[in-house]
Amino acid sequence: MQPLNIAIVHPNLGIGGAERLVVDTALALQNRGHRVHIYTLHHDAAHSFSETRDGTLDVRVVSSWFPSSVFGRMRILCTTLQVQSLARHVAADHTQYDVVFVDIVSAAIPLLKYAQAHILFYCHFPDLLLAPHETRLQRVYRAPFDLLERMTTGEADRVVVNSRFTQETFRRVFPTLPLPRVVHPALNCTAYDTLPNIEDPAVHVLRSTRRVVLSINRFERKKAVALAIDAVARLPRDVCLVVAGGWDPLVPENTEHLIELNAHARALGLSTRTIAPRSSDALALLPPDHCRVPTFIDTNILPDVDVLFVPSFTENQRNYLLSVARCVVYTPANEHLGIVPLEAMYSRVPVVAADSGGPRETVVHAKSGYLCEHDATDFADAISRVLAAPETQWREMGAYGRERVVQHFSLDAYAQNIEAVICDMLETPTSVSAVMGILLTLFIVCTSATLYLCATYL
């Protein structure tokens, strides 16, 4: 295949499963000789993957004068306007792209048609199913955006999804669109082969004499991390639950939910500690039990706690935690796929996950971990089985999980699959309904803003 010019469009290049997929997509395509540029609206070097800041990948940050919200409201409207501003910049770029890879927000697709490139949309999950529709106001407000998602998703030249679970959901939500191909996300295995630097003070503060149960997730309520806390509360006090993951001080839900989880653990009688991100300038947003990472290693080991929170953890901290964990617990229900079980399995750590959604496609029950009902008692029982397993059985589960990731979820396998989709897509001329798509987008945005203002203030 001839080298291609490929643009990747992603709204916020922080730390999370979607962001990891974007980075791995760029790496996979770049490693196969293609020229790849990532366009984003926000990229914080202190809250991002190393490949996006060390020169490995070309990241281009585009400024937008649209706010992320209006007094905490109208977030979807502002996000739509922001991604369209980003799409306009990509379409106006002097580089002639062959392929534009888009994920998260399909509203960018009509404007991206002006780039005269084939559009590949990676659907993590239909957004209209993630947004609340409980009240009449919410349904009225969301209706134009739900229609916008249905129309703009169909504007892509190809759509792929991350799991069979998402594929089936896509079929039900968008029955008139072609069934998308499943392209499982990859795990960049080499990033997990690096031994942790134990001389790092940020690692030293994570040391515990207890058995470590690890939870990795963004600090979002839908991740159901409280379930892990409830489960560990049912276990003997020789276990330390480490809750680590993406935490952005600019995202209100991240800061609020960290405090909620901390309070929830304390309400159950569990001792807690929060490790402040080394680069954080928002210490006031952390729970009161937070402690800073010292500049040099302190010979005094911090006392053990039941629950240790590690917001915005570093890759060295992640590799260390995966190297000492006896079990990784993954609590989201109906997760679209979930990259964390793959990280754990490649690191030879058994996984306990909910028996729903994507983990059914990654975790093999009783071989690489356990799938269980979404309640604290069942999770606690599964964690106990992993912790009580003889060393030989524990190692066998770890080895099985690692081999499964290497065979089915490696970066090479992902690169072959995504390149095959691109080759197939390039054989068909790109559609030319750009004007109609843009007019539709502008109409729906204006209509939704009017409906929201009328419903709120009249």
Short mmCIF file of C-alpha atoms in Angstrom, two decimals:
data_model
loop_
_atom_site.label_atom_id
_atom_site.label_comp_id
_atom_site.label_asym_id
_atom_site.label_seq_id
_atom_site.Cartn_x
_atom_site.Cartn_y
_atom_site.Cartn_z
CA MET A 1 0.00 0.00 0.00
CA GLN A 2 1.32 3.45 -0.92
CA PRO A 3 2.01 5.84 1.99
CA LEU A 4 -1.00 8.03 2.70
CA ASN A 5 -1.54 11.44 4.31
CA ILE A 6 -3.86 10.80 7.24
CA ALA A 7 -5.44 13.30 9.63
CA ILE A 8 -6.89 12.19 12.96
CA VAL A 9 -9.50 14.47 14.53
CA HIS A 10 -10.16 14.14 18.27
CA PRO A 11 -11.64 16.87 20.52
CA ASN A 12 -9.62 16.49 23.73
CA LEU A 13 -6.33 14.59 23.76
CA GLY A 14 -6.14 13.74 27.45
CA ILE A 15 -5.89 10.38 29.22
CA GLY A 16 -8.59 7.80 28.65
CA GLY A 17 -9.59 4.79 26.60
CA ALA A 18 -10.71 6.84 23.58
CA GLU A 19 -7.51 8.89 23.71
CA ARG A 20 -5.43 5.72 23.95
CA LEU A 21 -7.17 4.42 20.84
CA VAL A 22 -6.36 7.65 18.97
CA VAL A 23 -2.71 7.45 19.97
CA ASP A 24 -2.47 3.76 19.06
CA THR A 25 -4.18 4.40 15.72
CA ALA A 26 -1.62 7.09 14.93
CA LEU A 27 1.25 4.84 15.99
CA ALA A 28 -0.07 1.85 14.03
CA LEU A 29 -0.50 3.83 10.82
CA GLN A 30 2.77 5.71 11.25
CA ASN A 31 4.66 2.46 11.80
CA ARG A 32 3.31 1.21 8.46
CA GLY A 33 4.79 4.19 6.63
CA HIS A 34 1.86 6.60 6.54
CA ARG A 35 2.16 10.31 7.41
CA VAL A 36 -0.13 11.02 10.34
CA HIS A 37 -1.18 14.31 11.97
CA ILE A 38 -3.45 14.57 15.02
CA TYR A 39 -5.74 17.59 15.32
CA THR A 40 -7.26 18.43 18.69
CA LEU A 41 -8.81 21.31 20.60
CA HIS A 42 -7.04 20.63 23.89
CA HIS A 43 -3.73 18.98 24.76
CA ASP A 44 -2.25 19.38 28.24
CA ALA A 45 1.30 18.01 28.41
CA ALA A 46 0.79 17.25 32.11
CA HIS A 47 -2.33 15.21 31.37
CA SER A 48 -1.57 13.24 28.22
CA PHE A 49 0.16 10.13 26.90
CA SER A 50 3.91 10.41 26.42
CA GLU A 51 3.79 9.72 22.66
CA THR A 52 1.82 12.95 22.20
CA ARG A 53 4.41 15.13 23.90
CA ASP A 54 7.81 13.55 23.24
CA GLY A 55 7.80 14.12 19.48
CA THR A 56 6.76 10.60 18.52
CA LEU A 57 3.49 11.93 17.08
CA ASP A 58 2.66 15.20 15.37
CA VAL A 59 -0.04 16.85 17.47
CA ARG A 60 -1.60 20.08 16.23
CA VAL A 61 -3.70 22.05 18.71
CA VAL A 62 -6.40 24.23 17.17
CA SER A 63 -7.82 27.08 19.22
CA SER A 64 -11.54 27.74 19.23
CA TRP A 65 -13.31 30.74 20.65
CA PHE A 66 -16.40 28.64 21.44
CA PRO A 67 -16.64 27.87 25.18
CA SER A 68 -17.00 24.33 26.50
CA SER A 69 -20.25 25.33 28.21
CA VAL A 70 -22.42 28.33 29.00
CA PHE A 71 -22.63 28.68 32.78
CA GLY A 72 -22.30 24.92 33.08
CA ARG A 73 -25.06 24.25 30.54
CA MET A 74 -25.45 23.62 26.81
CA ARG A 75 -22.36 21.40 26.75
CA ILE A 76 -23.45 19.36 23.73
CA LEU A 77 -24.18 22.52 21.76
CA CYS A 78 -20.79 23.99 22.63
CA THR A 79 -19.02 20.71 21.86
CA THR A 80 -20.74 20.53 18.49
CA LEU A 81 -19.66 24.06 17.63
CA GLN A 82 -16.12 23.38 18.83
CA VAL A 83 -15.65 20.23 16.75
CA GLN A 84 -17.06 21.96 13.70
CA SER A 85 -14.52 24.73 14.24
CA LEU A 86 -11.83 22.04 14.42
CA ALA A 87 -13.17 20.39 11.26
CA ARG A 88 -13.12 23.71 9.41
CA HIS A 89 -9.45 24.13 10.30
CA VAL A 90 -8.59 20.64 9.04
CA ALA A 91 -10.52 21.15 5.83
CA ALA A 92 -8.69 24.45 5.24
CA ASP A 93 -5.24 22.97 5.93
CA HIS A 94 -2.85 23.19 2.99
CA THR A 95 -2.06 19.47 3.33
CA GLN A 96 -4.06 17.28 0.98
CA TYR A 97 -5.22 14.34 3.07
CA ASP A 98 -6.20 10.97 1.68
CA VAL A 99 -8.02 9.84 4.82
CA VAL A 100 -9.49 11.65 7.81
CA PHE A 101 -10.02 9.46 10.88
CA VAL A 102 -12.75 10.80 13.18
CA ASP A 103 -14.08 9.49 16.48
CA ILE A 104 -16.29 10.62 19.41
CA VAL A 105 -18.35 13.30 17.60
CA SER A 106 -19.81 12.67 14.16
CA ALA A 107 -20.93 16.31 13.82
CA ALA A 108 -17.49 17.12 12.40
CA ILE A 109 -17.98 14.92 9.33
CA PRO A 110 -19.97 17.25 7.00
CA LEU A 111 -17.39 20.04 7.22
CA LEU A 112 -14.55 17.56 6.86
CA LYS A 113 -15.97 16.65 3.45
CA TYR A 114 -14.32 19.86 2.23
CA ALA A 115 -10.94 18.23 2.87
CA GLN A 116 -11.74 16.10 -0.19
CA ALA A 117 -10.61 13.03 1.69
CA HIS A 118 -12.28 9.75 2.58
CA ILE A 119 -13.83 9.90 6.06
CA LEU A 120 -13.43 6.93 8.42
CA PHE A 121 -15.56 7.23 11.57
CA TYR A 122 -14.66 5.10 14.60
CA CYS A 123 -17.80 4.75 16.70
CA HIS A 124 -17.03 4.00 20.34
CA PHE A 125 -20.76 4.02 21.17
CA PRO A 126 -23.80 6.00 19.95
CA ASP A 127 -23.72 9.26 21.89
CA LEU A 128 -27.50 9.54 21.95
CA LEU A 129 -27.59 6.51 24.28
CA LEU A 130 -25.08 8.07 26.67
CA ALA A 131 -26.98 11.34 27.18
CA PRO A 132 -29.86 11.63 29.69
CA HIS A 133 -33.39 11.68 28.26
CA GLU A 134 -35.40 11.39 31.50
CA THR A 135 -37.20 14.74 31.56
CA ARG A 136 -39.23 16.44 28.85
CA LEU A 137 -36.75 19.31 28.71
CA GLN A 138 -33.87 16.88 28.19
CA ARG A 139 -35.73 15.10 25.41
CA VAL A 140 -36.61 18.37 23.68
CA TYR A 141 -33.06 19.67 24.03
CA ARG A 142 -31.46 16.43 22.83
CA ALA A 143 -33.83 15.74 19.92
CA PRO A 144 -31.99 17.92 17.35
CA PHE A 145 -28.61 16.56 18.41
CA ASP A 146 -29.84 12.97 18.26
CA LEU A 147 -31.07 13.64 14.73
CA LEU A 148 -27.77 15.33 13.93
CA GLU A 149 -25.86 12.25 15.06
CA ARG A 150 -28.03 9.95 12.93
CA MET A 151 -27.56 12.10 9.83
CA THR A 152 -23.85 12.89 10.16
CA THR A 153 -22.82 9.34 11.05
CA GLY A 154 -24.22 8.26 7.71
CA GLU A 155 -22.06 10.89 5.97
CA ALA A 156 -18.88 8.92 6.72
CA ASP A 157 -17.43 6.80 3.92
CA ARG A 158 -16.88 3.95 6.37
CA VAL A 159 -17.89 3.35 9.97
CA VAL A 160 -16.16 0.88 12.27
CA VAL A 161 -16.97 -0.03 15.87
CA ASN A 162 -14.91 -1.27 18.79
CA SER A 163 -16.79 -4.45 19.71
CA ARG A 164 -19.58 -6.81 18.74
CA PHE A 165 -21.56 -5.33 21.61
CA THR A 166 -21.30 -1.86 20.05
CA GLN A 167 -22.01 -3.32 16.60
CA GLU A 168 -25.32 -4.76 17.80
CA THR A 169 -26.20 -1.49 19.54
CA PHE A 170 -25.33 0.44 16.36
CA ARG A 171 -27.64 -1.83 14.35
CA ARG A 172 -30.55 -1.08 16.66
CA VAL A 173 -29.94 2.68 16.86
CA PHE A 174 -29.11 3.26 13.17
CA PRO A 175 -31.16 0.59 11.35
CA THR A 176 -30.94 2.35 7.96
CA LEU A 177 -27.12 2.50 7.94
CA PRO A 178 -24.85 -0.34 6.79
CA LEU A 179 -23.69 -2.63 9.57
CA PRO A 180 -20.20 -1.45 10.58
CA ARG A 181 -17.19 -3.71 10.77
CA VAL A 182 -15.74 -4.56 14.19
CA VAL A 183 -12.15 -3.40 14.68
CA HIS A 184 -11.10 -4.08 18.25
CA PRO A 185 -8.83 -1.43 19.80
CA ALA A 186 -5.20 -2.36 20.19
CA LEU A 187 -2.87 -2.45 23.11
CA ASN A 188 0.55 -0.95 22.43
CA CYS A 189 2.30 -3.81 24.19
CA THR A 190 5.78 -2.27 24.09
CA ALA A 191 4.56 0.53 26.36
CA TYR A 192 3.87 -2.09 29.04
CA ASP A 193 7.16 -3.95 28.64
CA THR A 194 9.08 -1.12 30.28
CA LEU A 195 10.09 -1.95 33.84
CA PRO A 196 8.93 0.69 36.33
CA ASN A 197 11.54 3.01 37.77
CA ILE A 198 11.27 2.25 41.47
CA GLU A 199 13.61 5.15 42.26
CA ASP A 200 10.84 7.53 41.23
CA PRO A 201 9.43 9.28 44.33
CA ALA A 202 5.99 9.16 42.68
CA VAL A 203 6.26 5.36 42.76
CA HIS A 204 7.69 5.21 46.26
CA VAL A 205 4.54 6.78 47.73
CA LEU A 206 2.46 3.93 46.23
CA ARG A 207 4.25 1.16 48.11
CA SER A 208 2.11 -1.01 50.37
CA THR A 209 2.71 -4.11 52.47
CA ARG A 210 -0.80 -5.32 51.63
CA ARG A 211 -2.07 -7.24 48.62
CA VAL A 212 -2.99 -4.74 45.93
CA VAL A 213 -6.32 -4.75 44.09
CA LEU A 214 -6.18 -2.22 41.28
CA SER A 215 -8.96 -0.22 39.62
CA ILE A 216 -8.08 1.94 36.60
CA ASN A 217 -10.73 4.27 35.23
CA ARG A 218 -11.43 7.90 34.60
CA PHE A 219 -13.07 9.57 37.59
CA GLU A 220 -16.55 9.50 36.08
CA ARG A 221 -19.74 8.29 37.73
CA LYS A 222 -20.64 5.95 34.87
CA LYS A 223 -17.50 3.92 35.61
CA ALA A 224 -19.13 2.66 38.85
CA VAL A 225 -15.87 2.68 40.82
CA ALA A 226 -17.91 2.83 44.05
CA LEU A 227 -18.71 -0.82 43.35
CA ALA A 228 -15.02 -1.70 43.76
CA ILE A 229 -14.94 0.17 47.07
CA ASP A 230 -18.07 -1.67 48.25
CA ALA A 231 -16.52 -4.99 47.25
CA VAL A 232 -13.21 -4.35 49.02
CA ALA A 233 -15.11 -3.27 52.15
CA ARG A 234 -16.32 -6.90 52.33
CA LEU A 235 -12.77 -8.29 52.24
CA PRO A 236 -10.24 -8.72 55.08
CA ARG A 237 -8.18 -5.63 55.90
CA ASP A 238 -5.02 -7.08 54.38
CA VAL A 239 -6.03 -5.68 50.98
CA CYS A 240 -5.32 -2.23 49.55
CA LEU A 241 -7.59 -1.00 46.77
CA VAL A 242 -5.76 1.44 44.49
CA VAL A 243 -8.14 3.64 42.49
CA ALA A 244 -6.11 5.23 39.70
CA GLY A 245 -7.05 6.95 36.49
CA GLY A 246 -7.64 10.04 34.41
CA TRP A 247 -8.43 13.17 36.41
CA ASP A 248 -8.60 16.61 34.83
CA PRO A 249 -9.08 19.63 37.12
CA LEU A 250 -10.86 21.37 34.23
CA VAL A 251 -13.58 18.70 34.13
CA PRO A 252 -16.06 19.28 37.00
CA GLU A 253 -17.22 15.66 37.10
CA ASN A 254 -13.65 14.44 37.62
CA THR A 255 -13.06 16.66 40.64
CA GLU A 256 -16.52 16.09 42.10
CA HIS A 257 -16.48 12.34 41.73
CA LEU A 258 -13.04 11.90 43.29
CA ILE A 259 -14.33 13.66 46.40
CA GLU A 260 -17.53 11.56 46.29
CA LEU A 261 -15.57 8.31 46.11
CA ASN A 262 -13.28 9.41 48.93
CA ALA A 263 -16.26 10.26 51.13
CA HIS A 264 -17.97 6.97 50.20
CA ALA A 265 -14.94 4.95 51.30
CA ARG A 266 -14.71 6.81 54.60
CA ALA A 267 -18.43 6.33 55.21
CA LEU A 268 -17.78 2.56 54.99
CA GLY A 269 -15.08 2.87 57.65
CA LEU A 270 -12.18 2.53 55.23
CA SER A 271 -9.00 4.55 55.62
CA THR A 272 -7.99 6.60 52.57
CA ARG A 273 -5.21 8.65 51.07
CA THR A 274 -5.02 10.65 47.83
CA ILE A 275 -1.73 11.11 46.00
CA ALA A 276 -1.68 14.58 44.47
CA PRO A 277 -0.51 14.75 40.86
CA ARG A 278 3.01 16.13 40.86
CA SER A 279 2.19 18.82 38.31
CA SER A 280 -1.23 19.69 39.69
CA ASP A 281 -1.87 23.35 40.45
CA ALA A 282 -5.37 22.55 41.68
CA LEU A 283 -4.69 21.06 45.11
CA ALA A 284 -7.79 22.78 46.47
CA LEU A 285 -9.90 20.48 44.28
CA LEU A 286 -8.47 17.31 45.88
CA PRO A 287 -9.89 15.57 48.98
CA PRO A 288 -8.48 16.81 52.30
CA ASP A 289 -6.47 13.59 52.79
CA HIS A 290 -4.20 14.34 49.84
CA CYS A 291 -0.43 14.30 50.09
CA ARG A 292 2.18 15.64 47.70
CA VAL A 293 4.84 13.56 46.01
CA PRO A 294 8.19 14.49 47.55
CA THR A 295 11.05 15.69 45.38
CA PHE A 296 13.29 12.94 46.71
CA ILE A 297 12.51 9.49 48.05
CA ASP A 298 11.50 9.65 51.68
CA THR A 299 12.90 6.71 53.66
CA ASN A 300 9.78 6.77 55.85
CA ILE A 301 7.13 4.54 54.27
CA LEU A 302 3.64 5.97 54.52
CA PRO A 303 1.24 3.90 56.64
CA ASP A 304 -0.97 1.47 54.77
CA VAL A 305 -4.52 2.49 53.94
CA ASP A 306 -7.56 0.59 52.71
CA VAL A 307 -8.14 2.76 49.64
CA LEU A 308 -5.44 4.74 47.83
CA PHE A 309 -6.56 7.27 45.20
CA VAL A 310 -4.11 8.16 42.43
CA PRO A 311 -5.67 10.79 40.15
CA SER A 312 -3.94 11.61 36.87
CA PHE A 313 -1.33 8.92 37.34
CA THR A 314 1.86 8.75 35.30
CA GLU A 315 2.82 5.90 32.99
CA ASN A 316 5.60 4.90 35.38
CA GLN A 317 3.07 4.74 38.22
CA ARG A 318 0.75 2.68 36.01
CA ASN A 319 3.47 0.19 35.13
CA TYR A 320 4.44 -0.12 38.78
CA LEU A 321 0.87 -0.70 39.92
CA LEU A 322 0.33 -3.34 37.25
CA SER A 323 3.56 -5.04 38.33
CA VAL A 324 2.47 -5.37 41.97
CA ALA A 325 -1.30 -5.88 41.59
CA ARG A 326 -2.73 -9.30 42.40
CA CYS A 327 -6.03 -8.48 40.73
CA VAL A 328 -7.47 -5.75 38.50
CA VAL A 329 -11.13 -4.96 39.04
CA TYR A 330 -13.10 -3.39 36.19
CA THR A 331 -16.50 -2.12 37.29
CA PRO A 332 -18.33 -0.37 34.38
CA ALA A 333 -21.53 -2.10 33.25
CA ASN A 334 -22.17 -2.48 29.52
CA GLU A 335 -18.81 -0.94 28.73
CA HIS A 336 -18.30 -0.59 24.98
CA LEU A 337 -15.05 -2.57 25.12
CA GLY A 338 -12.67 -1.44 27.84
CA ILE A 339 -8.91 -1.18 27.37
CA VAL A 340 -8.10 -1.76 31.06
CA PRO A 341 -8.76 -5.53 30.99
CA LEU A 342 -6.32 -5.76 28.09
CA GLU A 343 -3.70 -3.80 30.04
CA ALA A 344 -4.13 -6.12 33.00
CA MET A 345 -4.07 -9.34 30.98
CA TYR A 346 -0.95 -8.33 29.07
CA SER A 347 0.67 -7.56 32.43
CA ARG A 348 -0.25 -11.09 33.55
CA VAL A 349 -2.78 -9.90 36.15
CA PRO A 350 -6.16 -11.68 36.44
CA VAL A 351 -9.21 -9.48 35.85
CA VAL A 352 -12.55 -9.28 37.62
CA ALA A 353 -15.10 -7.50 35.41
CA ALA A 354 -18.83 -7.12 34.93
CA ASP A 355 -20.43 -9.82 32.83
CA SER A 356 -21.75 -7.41 30.21
CA GLY A 357 -20.63 -5.40 27.21
CA GLY A 358 -17.07 -5.46 25.92
CA PRO A 359 -15.41 -7.49 28.72
CA ARG A 360 -17.30 -10.52 27.45
CA GLU A 361 -15.14 -10.27 24.32
CA THR A 362 -11.84 -9.73 26.11
CA VAL A 363 -11.93 -11.62 29.42
CA VAL A 364 -12.30 -15.41 29.25
CA HIS A 365 -14.16 -16.49 32.37
CA ALA A 366 -12.14 -18.65 34.78
CA LYS A 367 -9.12 -18.53 32.44
CA SER A 368 -7.92 -14.91 32.37
CA GLY A 369 -10.15 -13.74 35.20
CA TYR A 370 -13.78 -13.77 36.24
CA LEU A 371 -16.96 -12.20 34.86
CA CYS A 372 -19.57 -11.54 37.51
CA GLU A 373 -22.88 -9.86 38.23
CA HIS A 374 -22.84 -6.12 38.77
CA ASP A 375 -23.15 -6.18 42.55
CA ALA A 376 -20.64 -5.81 45.37
CA THR A 377 -21.11 -9.31 46.81
CA ASP A 378 -20.40 -11.06 43.52
CA PHE A 379 -17.40 -8.82 42.86
CA ALA A 380 -16.05 -9.45 46.37
CA ASP A 381 -16.39 -13.23 45.89
CA ALA A 382 -14.55 -13.08 42.54
CA ILE A 383 -11.75 -10.94 43.98
CA SER A 384 -11.43 -13.37 46.87
CA ARG A 385 -11.07 -16.29 44.44
CA VAL A 386 -8.24 -14.52 42.65
CA LEU A 387 -6.47 -13.58 45.88
CA ALA A 388 -6.87 -17.08 47.33
CA ALA A 389 -5.70 -18.88 44.18
CA PRO A 390 -2.48 -20.92 44.53
CA GLU A 391 0.51 -19.23 42.97
CA THR A 392 0.62 -21.75 40.12
CA GLN A 393 -3.01 -21.18 39.19
CA TRP A 394 -2.59 -17.38 39.49
CA ARG A 395 0.39 -17.47 37.13
CA GLU A 396 -1.47 -19.69 34.66
CA MET A 397 -4.33 -17.20 34.51
CA GLY A 398 -1.85 -14.39 33.93
CA ALA A 399 -0.05 -16.26 31.18
CA TYR A 400 -3.32 -17.13 29.43
CA GLY A 401 -4.42 -13.50 29.48
CA ARG A 402 -1.13 -12.24 28.10
CA GLU A 403 -1.14 -14.71 25.22
CA ARG A 404 -4.73 -13.77 24.38
CA VAL A 405 -3.81 -10.08 24.11
CA VAL A 406 -0.75 -10.79 21.96
CA GLN A 407 -2.77 -12.92 19.54
CA HIS A 408 -5.93 -10.84 19.22
CA PHE A 409 -5.35 -7.29 20.49
CA SER A 410 -1.80 -6.32 19.57
CA LEU A 411 -0.89 -3.14 17.72
CA ASP A 412 0.15 -5.18 14.68
CA ALA A 413 -3.23 -6.92 14.51
CA TYR A 414 -5.01 -3.58 14.84
CA ALA A 415 -2.82 -1.99 12.15
CA GLN A 416 -3.64 -4.77 9.69
CA ASN A 417 -7.36 -4.49 10.39
CA ILE A 418 -7.60 -0.70 10.16
CA GLU A 419 -5.42 -0.60 7.04
CA ALA A 420 -7.65 -3.22 5.41
CA VAL A 421 -10.67 -1.00 6.10
CA ILE A 422 -8.87 1.99 4.59
CA CYS A 423 -7.88 0.03 1.46
CA ASP A 424 -11.46 -1.09 0.97
CA MET A 425 -12.76 2.44 1.55
CA LEU A 426 -10.38 4.02 -0.97
CA GLU A 427 -11.71 1.76 -3.72
CA THR A 428 -15.03 3.62 -3.57
CA PRO A 429 -15.31 7.34 -4.47
CA THR A 430 -16.07 9.53 -1.49
CA SER A 431 -19.60 10.91 -1.29
CA VAL A 432 -20.16 14.55 -2.23
CA SER A 433 -23.10 15.65 -0.07
CA ALA A 434 -21.04 18.22 1.77
CA VAL A 435 -23.27 21.25 1.18
CA MET A 436 -26.42 19.48 2.31
CA GLY A 437 -24.64 18.14 5.36
CA ILE A 438 -23.37 21.57 6.37
CA LEU A 439 -26.78 23.19 5.89
CA LEU A 440 -28.35 20.44 7.97
CA THR A 441 -25.75 20.89 10.69
CA LEU A 442 -26.22 24.66 10.90
CA PHE A 443 -29.99 24.29 10.91
CA ILE A 444 -30.03 21.76 13.73
CA VAL A 445 -27.53 23.71 15.86
CA CYS A 446 -29.57 26.90 15.55
CA THR A 447 -32.82 25.03 16.21
CA SER A 448 -31.47 23.32 19.30
CA ALA A 449 -30.17 26.58 20.74
CA THR A 450 -33.53 28.23 20.20
CA LEU A 451 -35.43 25.31 21.77
CA TYR A 452 -33.13 25.28 24.79
CA LEU A 453 -33.40 29.02 25.40
CA CYS A 454 -37.16 28.97 24.99
CA ALA A 455 -37.58 25.98 27.33
CA THR A 456 -35.33 27.52 29.94
CA TYR A 457 -36.33 31.17 30.01
CA LEU A 458 -39.93 31.31 28.70
#
